[in-house]
Short mmCIF file of C-alpha atoms and ligand atoms in Angstrom, two decimals:
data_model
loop_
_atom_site.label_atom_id
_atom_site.label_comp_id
_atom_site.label_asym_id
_atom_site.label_seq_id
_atom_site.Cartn_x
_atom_site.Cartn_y
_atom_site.Cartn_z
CA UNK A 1347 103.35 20.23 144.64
CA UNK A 1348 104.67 19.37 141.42
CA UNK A 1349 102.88 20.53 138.38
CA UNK A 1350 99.92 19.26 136.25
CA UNK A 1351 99.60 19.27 132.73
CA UNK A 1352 96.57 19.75 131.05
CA UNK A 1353 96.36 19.08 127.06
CA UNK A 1354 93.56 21.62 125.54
CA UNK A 1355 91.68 20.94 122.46
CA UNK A 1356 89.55 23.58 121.16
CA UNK A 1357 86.83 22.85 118.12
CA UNK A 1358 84.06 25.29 119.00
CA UNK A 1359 84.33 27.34 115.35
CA UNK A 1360 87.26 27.62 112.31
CA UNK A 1361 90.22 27.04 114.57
CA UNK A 1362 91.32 23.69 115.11
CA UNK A 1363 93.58 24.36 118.69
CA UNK A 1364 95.59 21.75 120.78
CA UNK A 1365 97.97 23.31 123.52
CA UNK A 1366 99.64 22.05 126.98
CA UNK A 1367 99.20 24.89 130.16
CA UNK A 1368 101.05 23.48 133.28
CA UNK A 1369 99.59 24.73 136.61
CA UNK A 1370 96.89 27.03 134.69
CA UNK A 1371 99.52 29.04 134.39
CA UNK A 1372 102.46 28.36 132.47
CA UNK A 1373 102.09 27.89 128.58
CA UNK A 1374 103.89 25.06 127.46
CA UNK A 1375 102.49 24.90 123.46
CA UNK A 1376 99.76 26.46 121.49
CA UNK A 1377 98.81 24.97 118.22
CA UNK A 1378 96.28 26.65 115.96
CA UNK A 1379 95.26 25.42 112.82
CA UNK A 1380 93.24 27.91 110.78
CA UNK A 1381 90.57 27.49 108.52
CA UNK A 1382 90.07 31.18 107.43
CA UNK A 1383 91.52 30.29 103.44
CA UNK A 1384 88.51 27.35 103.28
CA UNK A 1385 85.63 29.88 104.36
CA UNK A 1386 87.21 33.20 103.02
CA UNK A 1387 85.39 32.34 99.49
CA UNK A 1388 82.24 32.73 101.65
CA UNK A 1389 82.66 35.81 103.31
CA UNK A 1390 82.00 33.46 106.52
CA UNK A 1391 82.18 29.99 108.56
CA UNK A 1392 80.45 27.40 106.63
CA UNK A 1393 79.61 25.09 109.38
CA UNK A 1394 79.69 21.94 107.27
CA UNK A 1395 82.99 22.59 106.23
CA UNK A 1396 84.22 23.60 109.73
CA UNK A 1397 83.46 20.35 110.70
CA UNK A 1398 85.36 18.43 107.82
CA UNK A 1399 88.48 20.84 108.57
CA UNK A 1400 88.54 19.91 111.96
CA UNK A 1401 88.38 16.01 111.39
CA UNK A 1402 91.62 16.34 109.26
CA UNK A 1403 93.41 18.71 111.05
CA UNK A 1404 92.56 17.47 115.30
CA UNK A 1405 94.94 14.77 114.79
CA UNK A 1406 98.05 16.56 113.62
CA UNK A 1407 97.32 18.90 115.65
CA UNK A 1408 97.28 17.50 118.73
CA UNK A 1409 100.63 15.83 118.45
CA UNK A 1410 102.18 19.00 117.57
CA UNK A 1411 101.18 20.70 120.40
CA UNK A 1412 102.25 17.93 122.33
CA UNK A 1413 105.37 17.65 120.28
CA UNK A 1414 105.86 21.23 121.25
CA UNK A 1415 105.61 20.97 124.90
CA UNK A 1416 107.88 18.22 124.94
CA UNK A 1417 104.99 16.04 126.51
CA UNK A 1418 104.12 12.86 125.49
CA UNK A 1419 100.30 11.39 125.63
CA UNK A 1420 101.23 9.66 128.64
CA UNK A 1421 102.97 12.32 130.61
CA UNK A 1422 99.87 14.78 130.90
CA UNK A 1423 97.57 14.59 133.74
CA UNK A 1424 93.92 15.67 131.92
CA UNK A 1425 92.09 16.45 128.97
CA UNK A 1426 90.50 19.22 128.71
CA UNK A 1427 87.61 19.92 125.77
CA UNK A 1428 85.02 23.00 124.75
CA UNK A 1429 81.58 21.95 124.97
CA UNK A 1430 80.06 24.56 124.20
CA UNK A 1431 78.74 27.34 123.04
CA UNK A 1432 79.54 27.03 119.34
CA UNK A 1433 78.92 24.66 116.24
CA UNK A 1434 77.46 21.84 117.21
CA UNK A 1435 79.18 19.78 114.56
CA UNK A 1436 82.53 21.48 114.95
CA UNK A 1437 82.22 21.00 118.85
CA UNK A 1438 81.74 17.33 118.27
CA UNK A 1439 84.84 16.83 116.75
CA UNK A 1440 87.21 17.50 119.42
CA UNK A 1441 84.69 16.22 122.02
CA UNK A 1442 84.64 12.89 120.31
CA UNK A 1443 88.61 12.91 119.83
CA UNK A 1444 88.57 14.01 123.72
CA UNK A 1445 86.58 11.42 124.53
CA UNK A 1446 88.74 8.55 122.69
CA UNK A 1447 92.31 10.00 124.32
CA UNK A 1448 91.15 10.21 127.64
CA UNK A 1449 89.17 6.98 127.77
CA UNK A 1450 92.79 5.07 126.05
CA UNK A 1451 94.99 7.21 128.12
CA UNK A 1452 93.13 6.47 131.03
CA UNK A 1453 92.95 10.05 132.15
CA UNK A 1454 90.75 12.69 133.24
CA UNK A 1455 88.35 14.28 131.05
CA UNK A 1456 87.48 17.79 131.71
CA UNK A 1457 84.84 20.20 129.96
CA UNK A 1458 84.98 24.11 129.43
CA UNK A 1459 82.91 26.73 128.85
CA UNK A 1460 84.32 28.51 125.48
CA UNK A 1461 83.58 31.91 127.11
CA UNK A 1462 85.04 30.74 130.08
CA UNK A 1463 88.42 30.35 128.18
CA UNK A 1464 88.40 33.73 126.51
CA UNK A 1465 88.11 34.73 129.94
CA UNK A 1466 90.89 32.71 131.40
CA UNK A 1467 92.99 33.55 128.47
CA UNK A 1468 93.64 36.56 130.40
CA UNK A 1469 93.91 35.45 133.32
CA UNK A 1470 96.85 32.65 132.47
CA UNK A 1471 99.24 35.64 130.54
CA UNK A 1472 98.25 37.80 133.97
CA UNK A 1473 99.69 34.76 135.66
CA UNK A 1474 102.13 34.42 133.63
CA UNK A 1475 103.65 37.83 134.19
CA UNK A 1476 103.68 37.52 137.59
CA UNK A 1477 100.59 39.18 138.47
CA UNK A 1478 98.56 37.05 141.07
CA UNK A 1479 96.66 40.28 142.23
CA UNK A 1480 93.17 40.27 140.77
CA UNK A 1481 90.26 41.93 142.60
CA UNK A 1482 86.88 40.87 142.68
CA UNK A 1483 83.99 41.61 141.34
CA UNK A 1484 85.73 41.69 137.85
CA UNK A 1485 83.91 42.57 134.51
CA UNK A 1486 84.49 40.31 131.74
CA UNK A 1487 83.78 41.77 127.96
CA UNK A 1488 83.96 38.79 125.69
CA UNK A 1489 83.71 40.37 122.36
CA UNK A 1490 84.66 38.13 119.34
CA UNK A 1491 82.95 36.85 116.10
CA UNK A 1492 79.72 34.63 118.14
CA UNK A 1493 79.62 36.78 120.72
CA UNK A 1494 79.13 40.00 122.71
CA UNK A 1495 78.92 39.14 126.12
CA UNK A 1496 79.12 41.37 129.56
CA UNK A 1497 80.15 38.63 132.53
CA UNK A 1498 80.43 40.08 136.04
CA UNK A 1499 82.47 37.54 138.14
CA UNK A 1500 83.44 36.24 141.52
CA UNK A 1501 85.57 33.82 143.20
CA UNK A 1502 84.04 30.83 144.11
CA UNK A 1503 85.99 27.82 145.43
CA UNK A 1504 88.76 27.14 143.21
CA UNK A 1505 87.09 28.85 140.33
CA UNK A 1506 85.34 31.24 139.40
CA UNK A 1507 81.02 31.84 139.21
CA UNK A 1508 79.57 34.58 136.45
CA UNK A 1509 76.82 36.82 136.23
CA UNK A 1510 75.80 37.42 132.93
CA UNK A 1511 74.71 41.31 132.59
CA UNK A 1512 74.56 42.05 129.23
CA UNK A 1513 74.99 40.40 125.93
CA UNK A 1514 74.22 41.02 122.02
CA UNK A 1515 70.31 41.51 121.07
CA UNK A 1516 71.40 40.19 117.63
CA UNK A 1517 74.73 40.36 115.84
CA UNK A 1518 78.00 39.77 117.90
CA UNK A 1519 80.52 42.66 116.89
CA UNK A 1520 82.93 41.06 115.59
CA UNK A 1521 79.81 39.14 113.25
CA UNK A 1522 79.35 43.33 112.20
CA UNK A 1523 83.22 43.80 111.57
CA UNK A 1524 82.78 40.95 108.91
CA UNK A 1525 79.12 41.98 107.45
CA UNK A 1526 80.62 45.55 106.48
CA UNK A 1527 83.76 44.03 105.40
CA UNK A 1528 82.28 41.53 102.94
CA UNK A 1529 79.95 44.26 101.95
CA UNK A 1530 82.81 46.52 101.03
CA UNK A 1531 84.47 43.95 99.72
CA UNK A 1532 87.07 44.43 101.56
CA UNK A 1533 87.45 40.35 102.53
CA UNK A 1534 87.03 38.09 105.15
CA UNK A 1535 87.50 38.57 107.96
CA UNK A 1536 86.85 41.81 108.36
CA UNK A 1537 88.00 42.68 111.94
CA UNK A 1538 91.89 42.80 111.08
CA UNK A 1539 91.43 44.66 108.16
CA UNK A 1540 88.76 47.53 109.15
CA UNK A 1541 91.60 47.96 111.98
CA UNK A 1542 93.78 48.45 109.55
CA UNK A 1543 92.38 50.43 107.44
CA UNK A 1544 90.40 52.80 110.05
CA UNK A 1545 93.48 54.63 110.81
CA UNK A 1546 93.13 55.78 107.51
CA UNK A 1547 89.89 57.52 107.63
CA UNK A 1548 88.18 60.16 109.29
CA UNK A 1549 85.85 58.80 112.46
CA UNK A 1550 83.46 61.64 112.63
CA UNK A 1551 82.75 61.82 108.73
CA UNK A 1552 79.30 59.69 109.30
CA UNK A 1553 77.39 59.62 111.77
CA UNK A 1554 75.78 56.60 112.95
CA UNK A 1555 73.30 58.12 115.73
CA UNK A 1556 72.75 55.66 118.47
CA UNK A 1557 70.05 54.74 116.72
CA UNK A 1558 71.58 52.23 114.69
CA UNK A 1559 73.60 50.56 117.88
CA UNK A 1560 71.11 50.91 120.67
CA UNK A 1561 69.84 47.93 122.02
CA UNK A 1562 66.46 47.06 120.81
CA UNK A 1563 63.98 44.89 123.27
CA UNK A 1564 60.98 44.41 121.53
CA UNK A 1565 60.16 40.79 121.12
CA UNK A 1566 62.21 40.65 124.36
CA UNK A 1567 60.09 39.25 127.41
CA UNK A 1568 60.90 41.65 130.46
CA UNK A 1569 62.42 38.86 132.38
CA UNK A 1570 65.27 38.12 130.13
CA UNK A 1571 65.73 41.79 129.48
CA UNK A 1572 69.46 42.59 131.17
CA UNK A 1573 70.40 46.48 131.49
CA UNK A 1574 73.77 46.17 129.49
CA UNK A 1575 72.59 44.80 126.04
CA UNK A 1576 74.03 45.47 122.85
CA UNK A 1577 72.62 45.66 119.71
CA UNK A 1578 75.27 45.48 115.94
CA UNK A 1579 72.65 44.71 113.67
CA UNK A 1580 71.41 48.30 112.71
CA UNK A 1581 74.63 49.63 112.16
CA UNK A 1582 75.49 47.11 109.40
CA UNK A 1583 72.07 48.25 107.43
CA UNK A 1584 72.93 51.93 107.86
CA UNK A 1585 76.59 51.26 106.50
CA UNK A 1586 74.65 49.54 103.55
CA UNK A 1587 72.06 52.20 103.41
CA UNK A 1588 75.58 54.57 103.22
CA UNK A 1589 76.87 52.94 100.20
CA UNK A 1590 73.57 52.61 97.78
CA UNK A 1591 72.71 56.23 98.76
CA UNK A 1592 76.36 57.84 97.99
CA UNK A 1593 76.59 55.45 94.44
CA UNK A 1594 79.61 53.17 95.91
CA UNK A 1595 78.45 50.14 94.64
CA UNK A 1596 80.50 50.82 91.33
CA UNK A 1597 83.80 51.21 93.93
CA UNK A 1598 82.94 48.03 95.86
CA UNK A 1599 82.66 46.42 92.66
CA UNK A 1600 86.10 47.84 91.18
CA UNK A 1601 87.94 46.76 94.70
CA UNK A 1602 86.43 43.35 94.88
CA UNK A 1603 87.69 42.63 90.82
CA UNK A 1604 91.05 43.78 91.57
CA UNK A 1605 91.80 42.08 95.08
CA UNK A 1606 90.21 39.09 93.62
CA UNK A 1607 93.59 38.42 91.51
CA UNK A 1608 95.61 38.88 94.28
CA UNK A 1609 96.03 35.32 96.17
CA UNK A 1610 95.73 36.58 99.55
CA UNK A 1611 95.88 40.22 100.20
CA UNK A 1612 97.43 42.14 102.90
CA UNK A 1613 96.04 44.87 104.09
CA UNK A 1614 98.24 47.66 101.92
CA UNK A 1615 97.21 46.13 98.94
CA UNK A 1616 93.51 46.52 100.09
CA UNK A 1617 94.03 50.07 101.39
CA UNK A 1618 95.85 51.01 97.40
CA UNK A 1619 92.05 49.92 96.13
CA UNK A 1620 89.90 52.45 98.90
CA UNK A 1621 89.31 55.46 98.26
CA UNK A 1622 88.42 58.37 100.93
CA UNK A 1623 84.68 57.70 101.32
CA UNK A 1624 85.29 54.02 101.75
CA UNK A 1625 87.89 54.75 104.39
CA UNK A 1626 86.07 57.17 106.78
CA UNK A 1627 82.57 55.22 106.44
CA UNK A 1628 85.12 52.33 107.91
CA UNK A 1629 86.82 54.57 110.48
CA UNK A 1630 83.19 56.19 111.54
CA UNK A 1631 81.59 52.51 111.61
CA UNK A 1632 84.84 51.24 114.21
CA UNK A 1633 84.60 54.17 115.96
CA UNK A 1634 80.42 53.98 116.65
CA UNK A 1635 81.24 50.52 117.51
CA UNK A 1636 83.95 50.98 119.85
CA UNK A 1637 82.35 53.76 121.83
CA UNK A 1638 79.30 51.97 122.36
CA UNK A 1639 81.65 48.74 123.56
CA UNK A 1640 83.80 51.15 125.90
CA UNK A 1641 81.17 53.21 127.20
CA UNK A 1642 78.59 50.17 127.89
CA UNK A 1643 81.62 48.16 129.47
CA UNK A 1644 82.34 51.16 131.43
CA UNK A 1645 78.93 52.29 132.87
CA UNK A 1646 78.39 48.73 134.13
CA UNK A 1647 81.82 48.37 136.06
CA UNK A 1648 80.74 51.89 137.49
CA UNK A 1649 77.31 50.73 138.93
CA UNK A 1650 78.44 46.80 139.59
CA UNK A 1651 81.40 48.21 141.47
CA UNK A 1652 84.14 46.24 139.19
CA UNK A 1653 87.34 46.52 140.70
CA UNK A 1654 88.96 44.67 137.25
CA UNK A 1655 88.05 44.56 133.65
CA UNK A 1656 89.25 42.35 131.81
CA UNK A 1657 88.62 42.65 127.26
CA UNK A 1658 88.79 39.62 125.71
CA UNK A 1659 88.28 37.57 122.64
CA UNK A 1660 88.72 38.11 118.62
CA UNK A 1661 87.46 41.83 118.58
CA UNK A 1662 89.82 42.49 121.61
CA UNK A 1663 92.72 42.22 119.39
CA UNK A 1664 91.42 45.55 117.97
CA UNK A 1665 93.94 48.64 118.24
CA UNK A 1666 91.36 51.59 118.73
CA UNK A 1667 89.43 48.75 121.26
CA UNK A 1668 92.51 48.38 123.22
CA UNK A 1669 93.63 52.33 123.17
CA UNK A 1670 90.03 53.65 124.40
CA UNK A 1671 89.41 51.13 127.03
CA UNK A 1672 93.08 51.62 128.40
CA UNK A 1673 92.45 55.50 128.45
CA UNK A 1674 89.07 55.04 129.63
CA UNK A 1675 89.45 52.84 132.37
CA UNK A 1676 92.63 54.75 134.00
CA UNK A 1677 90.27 57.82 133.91
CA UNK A 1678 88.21 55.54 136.23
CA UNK A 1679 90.69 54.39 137.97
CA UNK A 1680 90.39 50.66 136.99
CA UNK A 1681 93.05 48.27 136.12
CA UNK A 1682 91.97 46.52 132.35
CA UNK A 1683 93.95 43.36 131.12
CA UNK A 1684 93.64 42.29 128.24
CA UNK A 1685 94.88 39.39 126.18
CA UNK A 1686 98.13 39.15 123.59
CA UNK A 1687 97.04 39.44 120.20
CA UNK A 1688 97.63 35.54 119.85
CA UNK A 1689 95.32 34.78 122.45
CA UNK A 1690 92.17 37.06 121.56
CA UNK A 1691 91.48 34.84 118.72
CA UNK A 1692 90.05 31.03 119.44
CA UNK A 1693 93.03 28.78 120.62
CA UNK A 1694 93.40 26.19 122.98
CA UNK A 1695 95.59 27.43 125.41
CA UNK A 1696 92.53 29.38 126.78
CA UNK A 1697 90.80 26.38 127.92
CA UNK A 1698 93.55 24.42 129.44
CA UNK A 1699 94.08 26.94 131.52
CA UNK A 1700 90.32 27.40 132.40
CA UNK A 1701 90.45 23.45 133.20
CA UNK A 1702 93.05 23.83 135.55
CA UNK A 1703 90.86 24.87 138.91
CA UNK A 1704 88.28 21.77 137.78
CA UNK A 1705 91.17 19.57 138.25
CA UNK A 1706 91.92 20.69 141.70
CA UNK A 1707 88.66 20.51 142.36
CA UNK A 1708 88.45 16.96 140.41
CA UNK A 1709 85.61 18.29 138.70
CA UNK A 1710 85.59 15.41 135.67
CA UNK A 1711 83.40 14.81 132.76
CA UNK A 1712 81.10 11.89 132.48
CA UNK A 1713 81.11 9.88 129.26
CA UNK A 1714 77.74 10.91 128.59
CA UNK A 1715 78.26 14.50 127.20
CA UNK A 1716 77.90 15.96 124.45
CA UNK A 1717 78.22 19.39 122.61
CA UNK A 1718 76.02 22.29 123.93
CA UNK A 1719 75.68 24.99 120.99
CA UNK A 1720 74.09 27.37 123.33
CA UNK A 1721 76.15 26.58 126.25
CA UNK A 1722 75.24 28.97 129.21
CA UNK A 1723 78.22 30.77 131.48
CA UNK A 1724 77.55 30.73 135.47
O1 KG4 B 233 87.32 34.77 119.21
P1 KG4 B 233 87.29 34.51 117.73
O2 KG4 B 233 88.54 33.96 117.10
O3 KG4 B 233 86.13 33.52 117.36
C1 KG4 B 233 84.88 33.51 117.96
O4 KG4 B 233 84.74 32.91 119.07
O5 KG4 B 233 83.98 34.13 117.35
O6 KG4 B 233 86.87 35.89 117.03
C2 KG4 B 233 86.84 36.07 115.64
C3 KG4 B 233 86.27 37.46 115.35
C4 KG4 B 233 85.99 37.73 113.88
O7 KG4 B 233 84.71 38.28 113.73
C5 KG4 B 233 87.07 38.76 113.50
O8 KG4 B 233 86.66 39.64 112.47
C6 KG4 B 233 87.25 39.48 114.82
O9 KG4 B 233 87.17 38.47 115.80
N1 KG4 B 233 88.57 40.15 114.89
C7 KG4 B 233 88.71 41.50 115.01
C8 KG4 B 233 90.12 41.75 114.99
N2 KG4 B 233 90.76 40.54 114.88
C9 KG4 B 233 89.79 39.58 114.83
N3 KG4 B 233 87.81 42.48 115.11
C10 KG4 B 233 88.26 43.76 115.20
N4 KG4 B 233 89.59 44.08 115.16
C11 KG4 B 233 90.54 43.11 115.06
N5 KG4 B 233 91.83 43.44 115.03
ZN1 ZN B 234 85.86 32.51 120.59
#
């Protein structure tokens, strides 16, 4: 069979992502257009904005990725669009641009699951490596910037069907990663650099009890309660608690003066303005959060009887993520994928790839869609 080309376009949040997978499998181009400099004045994604970013950029970027692939419009065999969850306006954009090229083209139009394509992301560099060997039931941790998400999942048909087991009571982690960051001032966002910087710092100078990262269920009806929830917003008050108790305001202050005059800042000239306290209250606050991710992740694979784990999205680019659930898992005796840096983050690539058994299974889009914010994985 020869192969099929699916074009990706990916709108969900600040990434404005076009990219061509062939087969599911093989990754022809991956465009993504960041909007990080337009929101990093607001510590986080302005939605209105999001949506103005992606109207200019979806249009350039789609014929680079294209251009990339050495495809042209004609030569691909479906379209493939997020839906959902995410920003309803942002969503829109590429589903309405979607919408236009496949109805032109005449081709297939094809809708995905955004946590579905984290997911796949893995699955297509697995592929891509050669490894066609994954066992079922597998345990998915999304784990980005909207979400915190446990996903046990089975083969069904050509695809796959999920179970969600767990998920975020409030804050997403990687949402927590940028809260302490902007309140350190240590910019935005805040995963990359707290990973950079935590190395720096000592992980057992403060304690955060589990306390502050249980999972809280009041307000929760018993029905919708599920046995692997997370919970990131208490930590972020008990970092900020932290600070106004041991006087660091004046630092924060200091830091956020002196990065503000450099344009963009990497993360050296961040780490020159922290001193020691700043620097283990960051290591301690990744290392309370990546515990409670690990050892969550790993008490569920234990009683679901996972036979894979797979980490993925923006928070599973982390390096003391990656290194604990790799040590971890082997102690369980589990094989854990995760994705290439590249592909944690939001990109497109993810959900051409997660198109790819809907279009053996001709599993096409209406006209009649639209964007789902709240979008639910099954
Ligand atoms: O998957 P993503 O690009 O967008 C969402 O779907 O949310 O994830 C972005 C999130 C941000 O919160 C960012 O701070 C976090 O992922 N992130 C990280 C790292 N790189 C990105 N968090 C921890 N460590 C990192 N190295
Ligand atoms: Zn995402």
């Amino acid at each position: 069979m020869s192969e099929s080309y699916i074009l990706g376009i990916e709108t969900s949040c600040d990434e404005t992502a076009a990219a061509v997978v062939g087969n599911g499998e093989r990754l022809l181009s991956n465009v993504v257009s960041s909007q990080i400099a337009t929101h990093q004045p607001y510590g986080g994604v302005v939605p209105e904005l999001a949506s103005r970013e992606h109207l200019r950029a979806i249009v350039p970027v789609v014929r680079e990725a294209l251009r990339a692939a050495g495809k042209s419009y004609e030569s691909i065999d479906a379209i493939a669009v997020t839906q959902g969850p995410g920003l309803a306006g942002a969503l829109l954009v590429g589903i309405s641009y979607a919408k236009a090229l496949a109805f032109s083209l005449e081709k297939p139009l094809i809708t995905v699951n955004h946590l579905e394509g984290h997911i796949h992301a893995v699955l297509l560099e697995e592929k891509q490596k050669g490894n066609f060997q994954i066992d079922f039931p597998l345990l998915a941790l999304v784990v980005s910037g909207g979400h915190t998400h446990l996903f046990l999942a089975e083969q069904r048909g050509h695809g796959w069907s999920y179970t969600n087991i767990g998920r975020t009571r409030d804050d997403a982690a990687g949402e927590a990663y940028d809260k302490v960051a902007k309140l350190l001032g240590l910019g935005y966002p805040g995963g990359p650099v707290i990973d950079a910087l935590a190395r720096h710092g000592n992980p057992r100078a403060v304690k955060f009890g589990p306390s502050q990262i249980k999972h809280n269920n009041r307000g929760t009806p018993k029905a919708e309660r599920t046995p692997y929830d997370f919970s990131f917003s208490g930590i972020k008050t008990a970092v900020l608690r932290y600070v106004e108790l041991e006087g660091m305001r004046e630092s924060i202050h200091a830091r956020q003066q002196a990065l503000a005059g450099i344009g963009k800042p990497a993360a050296e000239n961040i780490l020159a303005h922290c001193d020691k306290k700043t620097l283990d209250l960051v290591a301690s606050f990744q290392r309370a959060v990546v515990e409670d991710l690990v050892g969550k992740t790993l008490e569920a694979a234990e009683e679901r009887e996972a036979r894979t784990l797979f980490v993925t999205g923006g928070v599973a680019a982390n390096s003391e993520l990656r290194e604990r659930f790799t040590l971890e898992a082997a102690k369980a005796g589990l094989p854990v994928y995760f994705p290439s840096r590249k592909l944690s983050t939001d990109n497109a690539a993810m959900i051409a790839a997660a198109a790819f058994p809907k279009l053996q299974a001709k599993d096409f889009a209406g006209a009649d869609f639209s964007a789902e914010a709240t979008l639910v994985l099954r």
